[in-house]
Amino acid sequence: MNLTFKVLMTLLYPFVILIETVFNYSYKMCNNYGISLILLSLFITAITAPLYYLAEKWKNQEKAVQKKMHKDMQSINAHFEGQKRFYLIKTARKMYRYKWWYTFRTSFGLIIQIPFFFAAYEVLSHYSGYKNVPFLFIKDLSAPD
């Protein structure tokens, strides 16, 4: 195992444990792997919903600030060049209390999904309990798409 994989697995460990626990508990509750997968999905959606709400709020704030700045930025870009343009843009960003890293906040909704996706893949791809188990129209839950 390389170092990157070990670091990744260490960071994902809490997510892996959470997903394993919820999946095993939901299976014990309903004794059906298909329903357990659906319950796991609903659980993850429920616990990440507040984060999605926050991400959407940040995204809307970002759009509002950019909309306010748009006219000034267009004027600066049309009338100035070089260092003067750079300093005027920097000043405009200060006036609107805009930080360079605000653009990353718009990606937060996607970023919060990544550890859950990798942890779910790690847990469910190595799980052999649902091999040859059908669910609704799916003939084998362990088979690839």
Short mmCIF file of C-alpha atoms in Angstrom, two decimals, residues 59-138:
data_model
loop_
_atom_site.label_atom_id
_atom_site.label_comp_id
_atom_site.label_asym_id
_atom_site.label_seq_id
_atom_site.Cartn_x
_atom_site.Cartn_y
_atom_site.Cartn_z
CA LYS A 59 -23.64 29.92 -3.21
CA ASN A 60 -26.47 32.46 -3.21
CA GLN A 61 -24.37 34.92 -1.20
CA GLU A 62 -21.54 34.47 -3.68
CA LYS A 63 -23.86 35.16 -6.61
CA ALA A 64 -25.30 38.26 -4.92
CA VAL A 65 -21.87 39.76 -4.27
CA GLN A 66 -20.67 38.97 -7.79
CA LYS A 67 -23.81 40.54 -9.22
CA LYS A 68 -23.15 43.73 -7.24
CA MET A 69 -19.50 43.78 -8.32
CA HIS A 70 -20.18 42.95 -11.96
CA LYS A 71 -20.76 46.52 -13.20
CA ASP A 72 -17.65 47.84 -11.42
CA MET A 73 -15.50 44.95 -12.70
CA GLN A 74 -16.68 45.51 -16.27
CA SER A 75 -15.84 49.20 -16.04
CA ILE A 76 -12.41 48.52 -14.55
CA ASN A 77 -11.60 45.89 -17.16
CA ALA A 78 -12.77 48.13 -20.00
CA HIS A 79 -10.88 51.27 -18.96
CA PHE A 80 -7.71 50.13 -17.20
CA GLU A 81 -4.77 47.82 -17.82
CA GLY A 82 -1.80 46.39 -15.95
CA GLN A 83 -1.06 47.25 -12.36
CA LYS A 84 -3.71 49.94 -12.18
CA ARG A 85 -6.39 47.38 -13.15
CA PHE A 86 -4.99 44.93 -10.59
CA TYR A 87 -5.13 47.46 -7.74
CA LEU A 88 -8.58 48.74 -8.69
CA ILE A 89 -9.95 45.19 -8.77
CA LYS A 90 -8.31 44.50 -5.42
CA THR A 91 -9.88 47.69 -4.00
CA ALA A 92 -13.31 46.80 -5.41
CA ARG A 93 -13.09 43.38 -3.80
CA LYS A 94 -12.28 45.00 -0.46
CA MET A 95 -15.20 47.40 -0.83
CA TYR A 96 -17.58 44.51 -1.43
CA ARG A 97 -15.89 42.39 1.27
CA TYR A 98 -15.13 39.74 -1.32
CA LYS A 99 -12.43 37.17 -0.60
CA TRP A 100 -10.68 35.09 -3.28
CA TRP A 101 -11.62 31.83 -1.57
CA TYR A 102 -15.37 32.55 -1.75
CA THR A 103 -15.40 30.87 -5.16
CA PHE A 104 -14.58 27.58 -3.41
CA ARG A 105 -17.67 27.90 -1.23
CA THR A 106 -19.82 27.32 -4.29
CA SER A 107 -18.23 23.86 -4.61
CA PHE A 108 -18.93 22.92 -0.99
CA GLY A 109 -22.10 21.01 -1.90
CA LEU A 110 -20.09 18.70 -4.12
CA ILE A 111 -17.11 18.46 -1.79
CA ILE A 112 -19.16 17.16 1.15
CA GLN A 113 -20.32 14.22 -0.99
CA ILE A 114 -16.81 12.98 -1.75
CA PRO A 115 -15.91 11.31 1.59
CA PHE A 116 -19.30 9.62 1.76
CA PHE A 117 -18.95 8.36 -1.79
CA PHE A 118 -15.48 6.91 -1.21
CA ALA A 119 -16.46 5.40 2.14
CA ALA A 120 -19.61 3.83 0.69
CA TYR A 121 -17.58 2.43 -2.17
CA GLU A 122 -15.01 1.01 0.27
CA VAL A 123 -17.67 -0.62 2.44
CA LEU A 124 -20.10 -1.85 -0.20
CA SER A 125 -17.59 -3.03 -2.80
CA HIS A 126 -15.93 -5.39 -0.31
CA TYR A 127 -19.16 -6.63 1.23
CA SER A 128 -20.04 -10.17 0.17
CA GLY A 129 -23.30 -10.63 2.07
CA TYR A 130 -25.53 -9.65 -0.82
CA LYS A 131 -23.89 -11.86 -3.46
CA ASN A 132 -26.59 -13.50 -5.65
CA VAL A 133 -29.30 -11.64 -3.71
CA PRO A 134 -32.09 -10.20 -5.91
CA PHE A 135 -34.01 -7.00 -5.18
CA LEU A 136 -36.99 -5.87 -7.24
CA PHE A 137 -35.82 -5.93 -10.88
CA ILE A 138 -32.14 -6.40 -10.00
#
